[in-house]
Coordinates of C-alpha atoms in Angstrom, one line a residue:
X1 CA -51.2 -21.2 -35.3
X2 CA -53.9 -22.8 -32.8
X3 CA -51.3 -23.4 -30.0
X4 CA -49.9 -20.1 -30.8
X5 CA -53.5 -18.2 -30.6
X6 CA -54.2 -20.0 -27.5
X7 CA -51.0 -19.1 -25.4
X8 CA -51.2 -16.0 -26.2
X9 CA -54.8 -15.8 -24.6
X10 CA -53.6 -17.5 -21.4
X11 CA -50.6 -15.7 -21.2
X12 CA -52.4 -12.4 -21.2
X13 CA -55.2 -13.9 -18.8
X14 CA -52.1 -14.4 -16.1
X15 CA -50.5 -11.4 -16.9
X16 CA -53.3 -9.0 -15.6
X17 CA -53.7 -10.6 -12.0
X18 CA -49.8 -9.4 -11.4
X19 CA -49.5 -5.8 -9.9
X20 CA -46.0 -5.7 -11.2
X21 CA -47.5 -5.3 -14.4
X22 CA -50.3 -2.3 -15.6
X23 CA -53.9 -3.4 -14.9
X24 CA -56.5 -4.7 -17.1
X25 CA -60.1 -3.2 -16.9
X26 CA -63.4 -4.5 -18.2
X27 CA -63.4 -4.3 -22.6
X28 CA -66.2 -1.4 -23.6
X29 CA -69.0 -3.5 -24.7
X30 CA -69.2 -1.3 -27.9
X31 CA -66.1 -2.1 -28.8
X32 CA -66.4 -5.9 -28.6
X33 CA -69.7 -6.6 -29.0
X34 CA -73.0 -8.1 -27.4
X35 CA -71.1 -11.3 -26.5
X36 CA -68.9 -9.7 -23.8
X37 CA -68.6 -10.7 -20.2
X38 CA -68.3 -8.5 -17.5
X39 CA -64.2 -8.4 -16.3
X40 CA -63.8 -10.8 -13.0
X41 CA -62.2 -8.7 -10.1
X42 CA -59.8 -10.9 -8.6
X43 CA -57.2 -11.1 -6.3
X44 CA -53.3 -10.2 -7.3
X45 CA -50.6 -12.6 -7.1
X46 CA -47.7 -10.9 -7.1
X47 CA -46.9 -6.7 -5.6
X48 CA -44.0 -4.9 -5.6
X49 CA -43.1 -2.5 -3.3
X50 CA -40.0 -0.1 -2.5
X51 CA -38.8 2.3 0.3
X52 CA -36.5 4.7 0.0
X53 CA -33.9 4.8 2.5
X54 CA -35.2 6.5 5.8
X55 CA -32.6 9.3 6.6
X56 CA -28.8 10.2 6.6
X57 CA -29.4 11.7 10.2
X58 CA -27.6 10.0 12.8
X59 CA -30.6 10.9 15.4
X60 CA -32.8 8.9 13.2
X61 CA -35.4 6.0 14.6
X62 CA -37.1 4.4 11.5
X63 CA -40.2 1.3 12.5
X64 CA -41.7 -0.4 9.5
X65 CA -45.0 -1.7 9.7
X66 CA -46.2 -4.7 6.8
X67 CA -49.8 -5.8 6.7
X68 CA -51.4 -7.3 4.3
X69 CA -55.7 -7.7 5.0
X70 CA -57.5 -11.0 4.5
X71 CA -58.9 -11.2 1.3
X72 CA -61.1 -13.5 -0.2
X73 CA -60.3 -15.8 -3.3
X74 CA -56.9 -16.6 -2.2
X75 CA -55.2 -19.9 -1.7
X76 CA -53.5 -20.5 1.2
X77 CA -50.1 -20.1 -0.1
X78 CA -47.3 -17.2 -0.7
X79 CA -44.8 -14.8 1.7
X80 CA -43.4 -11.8 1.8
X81 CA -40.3 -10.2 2.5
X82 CA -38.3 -6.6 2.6
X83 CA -34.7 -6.8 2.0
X84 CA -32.0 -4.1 1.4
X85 CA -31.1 -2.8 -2.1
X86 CA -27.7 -1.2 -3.1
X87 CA -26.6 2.6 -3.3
X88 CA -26.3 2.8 -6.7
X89 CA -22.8 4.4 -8.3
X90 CA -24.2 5.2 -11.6
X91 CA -25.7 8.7 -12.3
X92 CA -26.7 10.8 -15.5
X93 CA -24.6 9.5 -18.6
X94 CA -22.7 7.1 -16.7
X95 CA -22.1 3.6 -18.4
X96 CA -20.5 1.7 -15.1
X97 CA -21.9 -1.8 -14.4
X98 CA -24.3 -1.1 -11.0
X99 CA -23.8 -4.8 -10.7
X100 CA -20.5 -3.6 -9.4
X101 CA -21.9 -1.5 -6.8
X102 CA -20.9 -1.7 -3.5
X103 CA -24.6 -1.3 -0.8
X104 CA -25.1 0.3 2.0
X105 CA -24.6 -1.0 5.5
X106 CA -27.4 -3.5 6.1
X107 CA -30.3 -2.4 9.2
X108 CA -29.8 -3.9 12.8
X109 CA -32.7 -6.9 11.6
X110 CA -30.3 -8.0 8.7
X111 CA -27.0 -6.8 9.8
X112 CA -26.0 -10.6 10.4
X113 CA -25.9 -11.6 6.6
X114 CA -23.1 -12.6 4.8
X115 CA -21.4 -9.0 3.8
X116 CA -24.1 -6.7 5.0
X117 CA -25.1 -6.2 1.1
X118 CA -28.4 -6.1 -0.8
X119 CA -26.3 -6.7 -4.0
X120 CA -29.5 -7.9 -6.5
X121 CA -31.3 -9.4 -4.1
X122 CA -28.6 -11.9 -2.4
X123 CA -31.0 -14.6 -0.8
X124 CA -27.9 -15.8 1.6
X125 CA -29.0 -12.6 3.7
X126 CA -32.0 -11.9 6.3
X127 CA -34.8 -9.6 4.8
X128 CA -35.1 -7.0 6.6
X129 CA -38.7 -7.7 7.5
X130 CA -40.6 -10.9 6.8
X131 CA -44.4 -10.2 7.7
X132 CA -46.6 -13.0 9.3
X133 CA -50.0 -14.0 8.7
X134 CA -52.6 -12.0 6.7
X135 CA -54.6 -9.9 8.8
X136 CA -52.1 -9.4 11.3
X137 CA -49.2 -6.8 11.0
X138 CA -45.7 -6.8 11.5
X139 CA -43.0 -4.3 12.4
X140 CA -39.2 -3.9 12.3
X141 CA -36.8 -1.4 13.7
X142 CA -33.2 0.3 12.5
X143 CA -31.4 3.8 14.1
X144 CA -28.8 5.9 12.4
X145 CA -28.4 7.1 8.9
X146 CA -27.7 4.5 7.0
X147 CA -30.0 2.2 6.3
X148 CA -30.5 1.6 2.9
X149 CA -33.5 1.4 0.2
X150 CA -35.7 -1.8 0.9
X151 CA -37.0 -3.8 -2.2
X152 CA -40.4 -5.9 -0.9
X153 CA -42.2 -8.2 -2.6
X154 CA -45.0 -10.5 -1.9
X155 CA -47.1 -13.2 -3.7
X156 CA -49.9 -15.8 -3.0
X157 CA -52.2 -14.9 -0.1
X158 CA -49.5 -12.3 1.0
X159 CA -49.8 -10.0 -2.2
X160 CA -53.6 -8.5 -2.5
X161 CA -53.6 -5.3 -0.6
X162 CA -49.8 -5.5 1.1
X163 CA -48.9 -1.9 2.4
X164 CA -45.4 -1.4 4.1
X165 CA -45.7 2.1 6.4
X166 CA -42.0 3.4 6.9
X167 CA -41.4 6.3 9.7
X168 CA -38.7 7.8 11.1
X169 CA -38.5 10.2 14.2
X170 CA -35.6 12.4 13.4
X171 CA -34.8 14.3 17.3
X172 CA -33.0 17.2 16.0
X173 CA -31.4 18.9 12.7
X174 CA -32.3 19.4 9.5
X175 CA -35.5 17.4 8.8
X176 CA -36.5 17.2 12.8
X177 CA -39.7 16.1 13.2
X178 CA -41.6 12.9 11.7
X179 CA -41.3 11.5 8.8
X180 CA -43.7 8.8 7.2
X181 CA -44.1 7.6 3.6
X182 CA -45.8 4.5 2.6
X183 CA -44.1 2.4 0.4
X184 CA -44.8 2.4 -3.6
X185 CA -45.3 0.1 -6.3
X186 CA -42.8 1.0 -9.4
X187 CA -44.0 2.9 -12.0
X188 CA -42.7 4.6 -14.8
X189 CA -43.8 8.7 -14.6
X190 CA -44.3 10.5 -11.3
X191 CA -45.3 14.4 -10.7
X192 CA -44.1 15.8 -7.2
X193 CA -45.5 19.5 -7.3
X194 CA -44.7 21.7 -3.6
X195 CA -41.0 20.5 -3.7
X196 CA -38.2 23.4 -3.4
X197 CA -35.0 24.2 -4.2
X198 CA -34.4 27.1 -1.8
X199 CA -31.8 28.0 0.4
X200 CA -33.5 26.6 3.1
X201 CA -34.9 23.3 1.5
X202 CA -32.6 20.1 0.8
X203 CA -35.3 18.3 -1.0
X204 CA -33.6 14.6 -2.6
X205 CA -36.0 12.6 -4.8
X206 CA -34.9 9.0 -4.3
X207 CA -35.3 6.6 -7.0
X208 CA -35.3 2.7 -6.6
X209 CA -35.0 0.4 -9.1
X210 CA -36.4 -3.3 -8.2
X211 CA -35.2 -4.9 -11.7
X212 CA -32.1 -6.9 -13.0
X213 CA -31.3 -4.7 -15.7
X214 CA -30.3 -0.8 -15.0
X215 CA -33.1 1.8 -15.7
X216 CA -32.8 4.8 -17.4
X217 CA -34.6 8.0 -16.1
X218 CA -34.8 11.5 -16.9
X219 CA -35.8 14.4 -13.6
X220 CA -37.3 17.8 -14.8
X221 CA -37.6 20.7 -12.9
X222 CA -40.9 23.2 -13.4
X223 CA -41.0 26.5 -11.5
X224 CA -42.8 29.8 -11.5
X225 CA -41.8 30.7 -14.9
X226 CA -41.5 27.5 -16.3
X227 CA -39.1 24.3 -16.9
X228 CA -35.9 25.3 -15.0
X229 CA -33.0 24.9 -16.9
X230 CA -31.0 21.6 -15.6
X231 CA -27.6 20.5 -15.8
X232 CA -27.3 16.6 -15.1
X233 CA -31.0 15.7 -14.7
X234 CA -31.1 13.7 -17.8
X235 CA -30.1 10.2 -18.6
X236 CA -30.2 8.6 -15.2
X237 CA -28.6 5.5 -14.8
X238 CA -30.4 3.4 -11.4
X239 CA -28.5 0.4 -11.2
X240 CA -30.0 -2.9 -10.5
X241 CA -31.7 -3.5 -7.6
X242 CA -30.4 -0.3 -6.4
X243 CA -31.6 3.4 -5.0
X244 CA -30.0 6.8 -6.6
X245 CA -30.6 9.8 -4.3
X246 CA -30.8 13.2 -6.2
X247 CA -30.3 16.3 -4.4
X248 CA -32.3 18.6 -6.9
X249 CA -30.7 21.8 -6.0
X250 CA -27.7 20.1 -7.9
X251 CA -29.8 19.7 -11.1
X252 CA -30.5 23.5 -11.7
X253 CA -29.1 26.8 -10.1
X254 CA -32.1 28.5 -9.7
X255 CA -33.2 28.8 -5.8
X256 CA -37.4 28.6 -6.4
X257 CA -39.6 28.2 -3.3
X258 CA -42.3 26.0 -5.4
X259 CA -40.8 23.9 -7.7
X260 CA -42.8 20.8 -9.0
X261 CA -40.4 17.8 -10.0
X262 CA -41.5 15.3 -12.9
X263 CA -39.6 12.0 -13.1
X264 CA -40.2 9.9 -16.3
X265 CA -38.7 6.7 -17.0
X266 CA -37.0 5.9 -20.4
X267 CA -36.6 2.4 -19.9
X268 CA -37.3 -0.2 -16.4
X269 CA -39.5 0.9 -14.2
X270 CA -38.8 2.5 -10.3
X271 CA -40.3 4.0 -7.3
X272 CA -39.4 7.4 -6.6
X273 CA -40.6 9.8 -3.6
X274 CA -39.1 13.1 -2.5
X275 CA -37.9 13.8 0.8
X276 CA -38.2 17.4 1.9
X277 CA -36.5 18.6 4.8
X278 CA -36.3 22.4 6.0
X279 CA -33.5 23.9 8.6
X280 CA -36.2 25.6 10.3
X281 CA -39.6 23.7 9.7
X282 CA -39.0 19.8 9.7
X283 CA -39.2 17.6 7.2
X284 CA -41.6 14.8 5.6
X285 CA -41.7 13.1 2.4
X286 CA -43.6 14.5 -0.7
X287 CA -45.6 11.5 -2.2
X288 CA -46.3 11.7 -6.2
X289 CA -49.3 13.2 -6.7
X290 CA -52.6 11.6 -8.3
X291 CA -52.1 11.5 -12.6
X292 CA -53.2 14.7 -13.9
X293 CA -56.9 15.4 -14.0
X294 CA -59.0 18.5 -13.9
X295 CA -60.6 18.1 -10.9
X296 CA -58.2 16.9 -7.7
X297 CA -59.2 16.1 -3.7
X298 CA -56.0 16.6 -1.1
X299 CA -58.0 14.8 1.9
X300 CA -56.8 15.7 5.3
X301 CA -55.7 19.0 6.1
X302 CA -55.1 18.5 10.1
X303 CA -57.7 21.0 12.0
X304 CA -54.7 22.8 14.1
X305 CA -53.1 23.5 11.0
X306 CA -51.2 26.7 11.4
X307 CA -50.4 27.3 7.4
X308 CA -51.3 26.2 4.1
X309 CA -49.9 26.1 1.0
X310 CA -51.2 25.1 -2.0
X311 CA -49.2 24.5 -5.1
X312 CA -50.3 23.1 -8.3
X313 CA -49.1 22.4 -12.1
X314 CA -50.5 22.1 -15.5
X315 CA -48.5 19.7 -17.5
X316 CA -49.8 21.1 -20.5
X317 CA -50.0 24.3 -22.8
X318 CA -53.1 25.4 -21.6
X319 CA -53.8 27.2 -18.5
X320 CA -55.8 26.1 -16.2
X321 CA -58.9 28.3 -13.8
X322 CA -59.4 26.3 -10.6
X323 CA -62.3 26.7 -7.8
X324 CA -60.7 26.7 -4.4
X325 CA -62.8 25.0 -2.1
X326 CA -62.8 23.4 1.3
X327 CA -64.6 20.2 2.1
X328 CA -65.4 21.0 6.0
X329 CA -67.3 19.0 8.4
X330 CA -70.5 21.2 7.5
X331 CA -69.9 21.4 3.8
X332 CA -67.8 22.6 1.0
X333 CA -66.7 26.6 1.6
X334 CA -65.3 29.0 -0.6
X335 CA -62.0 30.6 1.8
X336 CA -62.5 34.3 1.6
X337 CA -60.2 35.6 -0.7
X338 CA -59.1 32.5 -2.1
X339 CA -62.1 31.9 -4.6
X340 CA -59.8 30.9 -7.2
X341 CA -56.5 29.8 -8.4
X342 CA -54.9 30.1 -11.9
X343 CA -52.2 28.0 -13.1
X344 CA -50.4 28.9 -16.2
X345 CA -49.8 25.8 -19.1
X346 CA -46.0 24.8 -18.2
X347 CA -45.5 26.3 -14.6
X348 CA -46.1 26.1 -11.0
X349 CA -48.5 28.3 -9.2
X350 CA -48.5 28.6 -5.6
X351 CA -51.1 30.2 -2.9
X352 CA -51.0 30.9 0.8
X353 CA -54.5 29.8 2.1
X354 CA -53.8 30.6 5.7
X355 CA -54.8 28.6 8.7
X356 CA -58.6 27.7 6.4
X357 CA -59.6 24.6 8.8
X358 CA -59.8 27.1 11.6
X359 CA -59.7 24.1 14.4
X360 CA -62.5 21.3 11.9
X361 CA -61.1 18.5 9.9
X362 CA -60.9 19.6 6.6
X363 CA -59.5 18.7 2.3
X364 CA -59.3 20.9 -0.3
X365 CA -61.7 20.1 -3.2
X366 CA -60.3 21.9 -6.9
X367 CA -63.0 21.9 -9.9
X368 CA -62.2 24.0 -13.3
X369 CA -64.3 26.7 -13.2
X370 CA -64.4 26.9 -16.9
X371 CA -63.1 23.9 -19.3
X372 CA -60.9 21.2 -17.5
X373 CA -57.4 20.7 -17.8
X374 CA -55.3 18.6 -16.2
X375 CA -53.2 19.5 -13.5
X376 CA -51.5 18.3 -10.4
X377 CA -51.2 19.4 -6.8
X378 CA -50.4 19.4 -3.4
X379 CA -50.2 21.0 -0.2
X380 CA -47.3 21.6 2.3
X381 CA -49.0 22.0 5.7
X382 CA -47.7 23.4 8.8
X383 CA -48.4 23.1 12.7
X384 CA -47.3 24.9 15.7
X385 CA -45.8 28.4 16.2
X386 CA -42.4 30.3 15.9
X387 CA -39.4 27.6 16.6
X388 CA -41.9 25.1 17.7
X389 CA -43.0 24.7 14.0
X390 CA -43.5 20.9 11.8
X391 CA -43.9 20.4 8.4
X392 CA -45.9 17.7 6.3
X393 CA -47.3 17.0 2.5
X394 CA -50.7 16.3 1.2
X395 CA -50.4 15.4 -2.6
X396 CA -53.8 15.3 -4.6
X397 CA -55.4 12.0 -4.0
X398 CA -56.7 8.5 -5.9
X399 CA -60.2 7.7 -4.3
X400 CA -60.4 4.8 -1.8
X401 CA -61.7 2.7 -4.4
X402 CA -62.3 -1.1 -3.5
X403 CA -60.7 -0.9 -0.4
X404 CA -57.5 1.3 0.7
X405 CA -54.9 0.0 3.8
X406 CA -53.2 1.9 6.1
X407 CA -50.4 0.4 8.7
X408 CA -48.8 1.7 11.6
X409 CA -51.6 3.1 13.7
X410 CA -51.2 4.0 17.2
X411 CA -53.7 3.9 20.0
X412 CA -52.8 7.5 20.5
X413 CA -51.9 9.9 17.9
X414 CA -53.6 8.3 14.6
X415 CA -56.7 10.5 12.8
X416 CA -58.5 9.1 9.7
X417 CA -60.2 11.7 7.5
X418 CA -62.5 11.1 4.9
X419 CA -64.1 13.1 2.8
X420 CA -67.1 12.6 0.4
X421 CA -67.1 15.9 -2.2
X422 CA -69.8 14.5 -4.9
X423 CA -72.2 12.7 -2.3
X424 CA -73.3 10.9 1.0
X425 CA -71.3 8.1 1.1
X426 CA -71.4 4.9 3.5
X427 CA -67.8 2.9 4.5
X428 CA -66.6 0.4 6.6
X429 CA -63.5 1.0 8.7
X430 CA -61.4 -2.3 10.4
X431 CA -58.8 -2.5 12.6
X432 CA -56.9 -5.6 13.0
X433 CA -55.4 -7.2 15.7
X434 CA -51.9 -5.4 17.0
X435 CA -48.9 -6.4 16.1
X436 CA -48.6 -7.6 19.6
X437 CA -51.5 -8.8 20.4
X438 CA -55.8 -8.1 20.2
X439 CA -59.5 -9.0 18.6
X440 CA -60.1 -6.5 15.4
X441 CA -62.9 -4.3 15.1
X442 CA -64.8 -2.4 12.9
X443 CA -67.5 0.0 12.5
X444 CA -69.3 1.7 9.6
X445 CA -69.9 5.4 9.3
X446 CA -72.1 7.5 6.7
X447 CA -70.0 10.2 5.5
X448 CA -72.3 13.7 4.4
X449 CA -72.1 15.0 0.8
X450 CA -69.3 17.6 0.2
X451 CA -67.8 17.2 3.8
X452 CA -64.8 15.9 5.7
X453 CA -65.1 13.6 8.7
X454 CA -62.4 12.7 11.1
X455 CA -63.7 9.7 12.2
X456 CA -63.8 8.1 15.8
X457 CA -61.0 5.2 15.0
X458 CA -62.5 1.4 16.6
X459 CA -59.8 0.7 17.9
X460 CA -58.8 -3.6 19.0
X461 CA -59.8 -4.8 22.3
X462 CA -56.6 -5.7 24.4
X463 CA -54.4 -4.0 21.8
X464 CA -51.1 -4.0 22.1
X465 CA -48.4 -2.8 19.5
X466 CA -49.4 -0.9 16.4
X467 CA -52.0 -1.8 14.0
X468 CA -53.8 -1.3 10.8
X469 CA -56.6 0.0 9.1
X470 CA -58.8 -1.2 6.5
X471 CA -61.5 1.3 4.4
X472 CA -64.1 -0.1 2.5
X473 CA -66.7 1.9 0.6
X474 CA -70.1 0.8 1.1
X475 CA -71.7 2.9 -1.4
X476 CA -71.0 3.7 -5.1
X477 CA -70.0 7.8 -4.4
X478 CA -66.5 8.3 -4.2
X479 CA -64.7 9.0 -1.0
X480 CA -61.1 10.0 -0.6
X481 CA -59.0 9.6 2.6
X482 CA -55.7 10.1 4.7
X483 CA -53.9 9.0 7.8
X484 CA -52.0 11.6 10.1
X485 CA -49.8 10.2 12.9
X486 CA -49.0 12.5 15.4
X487 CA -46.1 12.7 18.3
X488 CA -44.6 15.6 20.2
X489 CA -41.0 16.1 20.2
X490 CA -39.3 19.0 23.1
X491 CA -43.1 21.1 22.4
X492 CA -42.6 20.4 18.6
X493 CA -46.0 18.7 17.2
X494 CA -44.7 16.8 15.2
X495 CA -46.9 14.7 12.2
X496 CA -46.9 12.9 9.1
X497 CA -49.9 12.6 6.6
X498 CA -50.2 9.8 4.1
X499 CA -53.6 9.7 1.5
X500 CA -55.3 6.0 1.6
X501 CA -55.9 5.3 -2.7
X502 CA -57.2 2.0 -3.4
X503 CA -54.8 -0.5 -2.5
X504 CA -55.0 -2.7 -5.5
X505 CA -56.0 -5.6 -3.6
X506 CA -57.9 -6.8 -6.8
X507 CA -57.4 -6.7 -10.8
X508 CA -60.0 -7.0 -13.8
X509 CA -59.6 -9.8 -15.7
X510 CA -61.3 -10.4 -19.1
X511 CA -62.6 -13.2 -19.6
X512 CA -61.4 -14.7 -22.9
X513 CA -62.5 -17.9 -24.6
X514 CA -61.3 -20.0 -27.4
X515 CA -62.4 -18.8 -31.1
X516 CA -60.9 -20.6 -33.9
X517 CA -62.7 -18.1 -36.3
X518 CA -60.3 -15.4 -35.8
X519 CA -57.8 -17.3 -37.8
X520 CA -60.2 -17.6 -40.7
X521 CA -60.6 -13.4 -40.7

């Protein structure tokens, strides 16, 4: 019984500093008593991370960027590495083994393995990308469309904080434009609300599957009226190691302009994102919005945006009345007209707000005006005029937190906005050292209660390359934030926006001690 007591106590003091797994917080001191300690933050040991494959265009140029920042507390051991996961040829209902699988062509970096598989994570093969030292960040290249799904992971001094930045400049089609999506950690229930199944959309949500054993996982459909009625979205199969691309006009027959896509995993857990590309407007990927709550920040409207769109969902019965506000560089403002949005329990509701940032940096703040329900949200955001138009996605954010990361920055082209919508907040902002070379710097900036910053990057002496940027609040008030990069392609602006949550650099960890009187209770 001792031994038994006691592994069970380590066993669940190792398990919380693994971000594969769901993290611990700090006990409620009510619950346990006067004796409790405060939860130690420290750093992780172990992070997941998977990509979805880039594009099926042929025109495609996809650069990945790894970085992981310097953190304290960690010993000076560990790696990382990216390598190539297999198409999976299971689908709903289908009992075939995905061990049996047969991947995708490999990218240029690992095309010299053995058979140009990612078949469960064959070690005999390059990775695709193996990052360097902390603090500095690393890129890799591929063209055309078939690159697969990358499975990452990382442990030791490599894992706290390790973001992997995937975009892809797609020169012409369906999709044209830029597309970015950082990499996520597998989960087991995603919401995607502002994806489509229109004529004009061909929206795929991609699901990855980093285990050894298949997962199992259900894609509903939520439009204007409510769930849509689906055919084959049920009962999933993702093999091992493996990616499952889902064209979601396949699932229902119903051609909605705002349809909001819930993914729920029966059993493993994956990483899903949706790719959304228009045959007139671009394309970008639709990250999963923040976990339903009743109030929601979408940081970083661009301040040339042409359009935007809001839609939102409320996973429940209830509806929910939402204040529409803007978080501008003066303040939070009600847009004319636009005072409110309601959202009925069980469907998606969708709003034209215009071109609101009228030329200022800007995020869209939502509060219940009454009682709060849950709900999610996001915004599809476009720039330019007539042909020359791009399209990106602004899901509903997680605050910085400790410390968000964001790779891939450009000398030219990169914004960071941040917005503080409950109070003046202080944060620290460091840019390493290029991926080819230069010194990092940083700078610290005091953002203004209820506005929205686009801050004056510090950007690394002698840089050369790409690089990356770390956020670190300096006060207690929560600030939310997002990257855009920006290029032009023949007049096109095109731009991709990713929000910067906390990067889950860090984990709480109880502290738990030996009692020998709990086996007397």
């Amino acid at each position: 019984m001792n031994r038994t007591t006691l592994s069970l106590i380590a066993a669940a003091t190792a398990l919380a500093a693994v971000t594969g797994f769901a993290a611990l917080s700090a006990p409620d001191p009510a619950a346990t008593g006067d004796t409790a300690e405060a939860a130690a933050h420290l750093p992780v040991e172990r992070t997941s991370l998977l990509c979805p494959p880039p594009s099926t265009s042929d025109l495609a140029e996809t650069t990945y960027t790894s970085f992981t920042p310097v953190t304290k507390g960690t010993e000076n051991k560990g790696g990382a590495e990216l390598r190539a996961a297999e198409r999976s040829e299971t689908g709903p209902d289908d009992e075939q083994d995905a061990g049996d699988a047969e991947g995708d062509e490999s990218t240029e970096s690992d095309k010299d393995g053995e058979d140009g598989k990612g078949g469960k994570g064959d070690k005999s093969e390059d990775p695709v990308l193996a990052p360097g030292e902390p603090g500095k960040p690393a890129t890799g290249d591929t063209s055309g469309g078939e690159a697969p799904a990358l499975v990452g992971t990382a442990d030791g001094r490599f894992a706290p904080g390790w973001t992997v930045q995937q975009t892809t400049e797609v020169a012409a089609g369906t999709g044209r434009g830029l597309q970015g999506v950082t990499c996520t950690a597998p989960d087991t229930e995603f919401w995607f609300p502002g994806a489509s199944t229109d004529a004009d959309r061909t929206d795929y949500v991609h699901l990855t599957n980093p285990g050894d054993s298949a997962a199992v996982v259900d894609v509903e459909l939520y439009g204007e009226d409510g769930a849509l009625e689906t055919t084959v979205g049920e009962g999933i199969t993702v093999g091992p190691h493996a990616t499952e691309p889902i064209l979601l006009s396949t699932l229902t027959e119903e051609e909605q302009t705002d349809v909001t896509v819930h993914v729920v995993v029966r059993s493993g857990r994956v990483g899903a994102a949706v790719q959304a590309l228009d045959a007139e407007l671009g394309g970008d990927w639709l990250a999963a919005s923040t976990d339903p709550a009743g109030s929601l920040v979408l940081p970083g409207i661009p301040k040339d945006a042409t359009a935007v769109r809001l839609v939102a969902f409320a996973p429940g019965d209830a509806d929910a009345d939402l204040k529409v506000r803007l978080a501008s560089p003066s303040g939070l403002i009600t847009p004319a007209g636009q005072e409110t949005l309601r959202v009925k329990g069980g469907m998606t509701a969708a709003v034209d707000l215009g071109d609101l940032t009228r030329g200022e940096a800007g995020s869209l703040v939502l509060t219940p005006t009454n009682g709060a329900v849950p709900v999610v949200a996001a915004v599809r955001v476009l720039r330019g005029e007539g042909d020359a138009r791009e399209s990106a996605f602004i899901p509903a954010a997680r605050p910085v937190g400790t410390r968000a990361t964001s790779a891939g920055n450009t000398a030219e082209g990169t914004t960071l906005s941040v917005t503080a919508p409950e109070g003046t907040a202080r944060i620290k902002v460091t840019a390493s050292a290029g991926t080819e070379g230069g010194t990092p710097a940083s700078e610290t900036y005091t953002i203004k209660s209820g506005t929205t910053q686009n801050i004056d990057l510090p950007v690394p002496d002698g840089l050369k390359g790409t690089y990356a940027l770390t956020i670190e609040p300096q006060s207690d008030t929560p600030v939310y934030a997002s990257r855009t990069l920006t290029a032009t392609q023949d007049d096109v602006p095109a731009f991709t926006v990713q929000t910067l949550p906390d990067d889950r650099g860090t984990v709480a960890v109880p502290k738990a001690e030996e009692d020998l009187s709990v086996l007397q209770r």
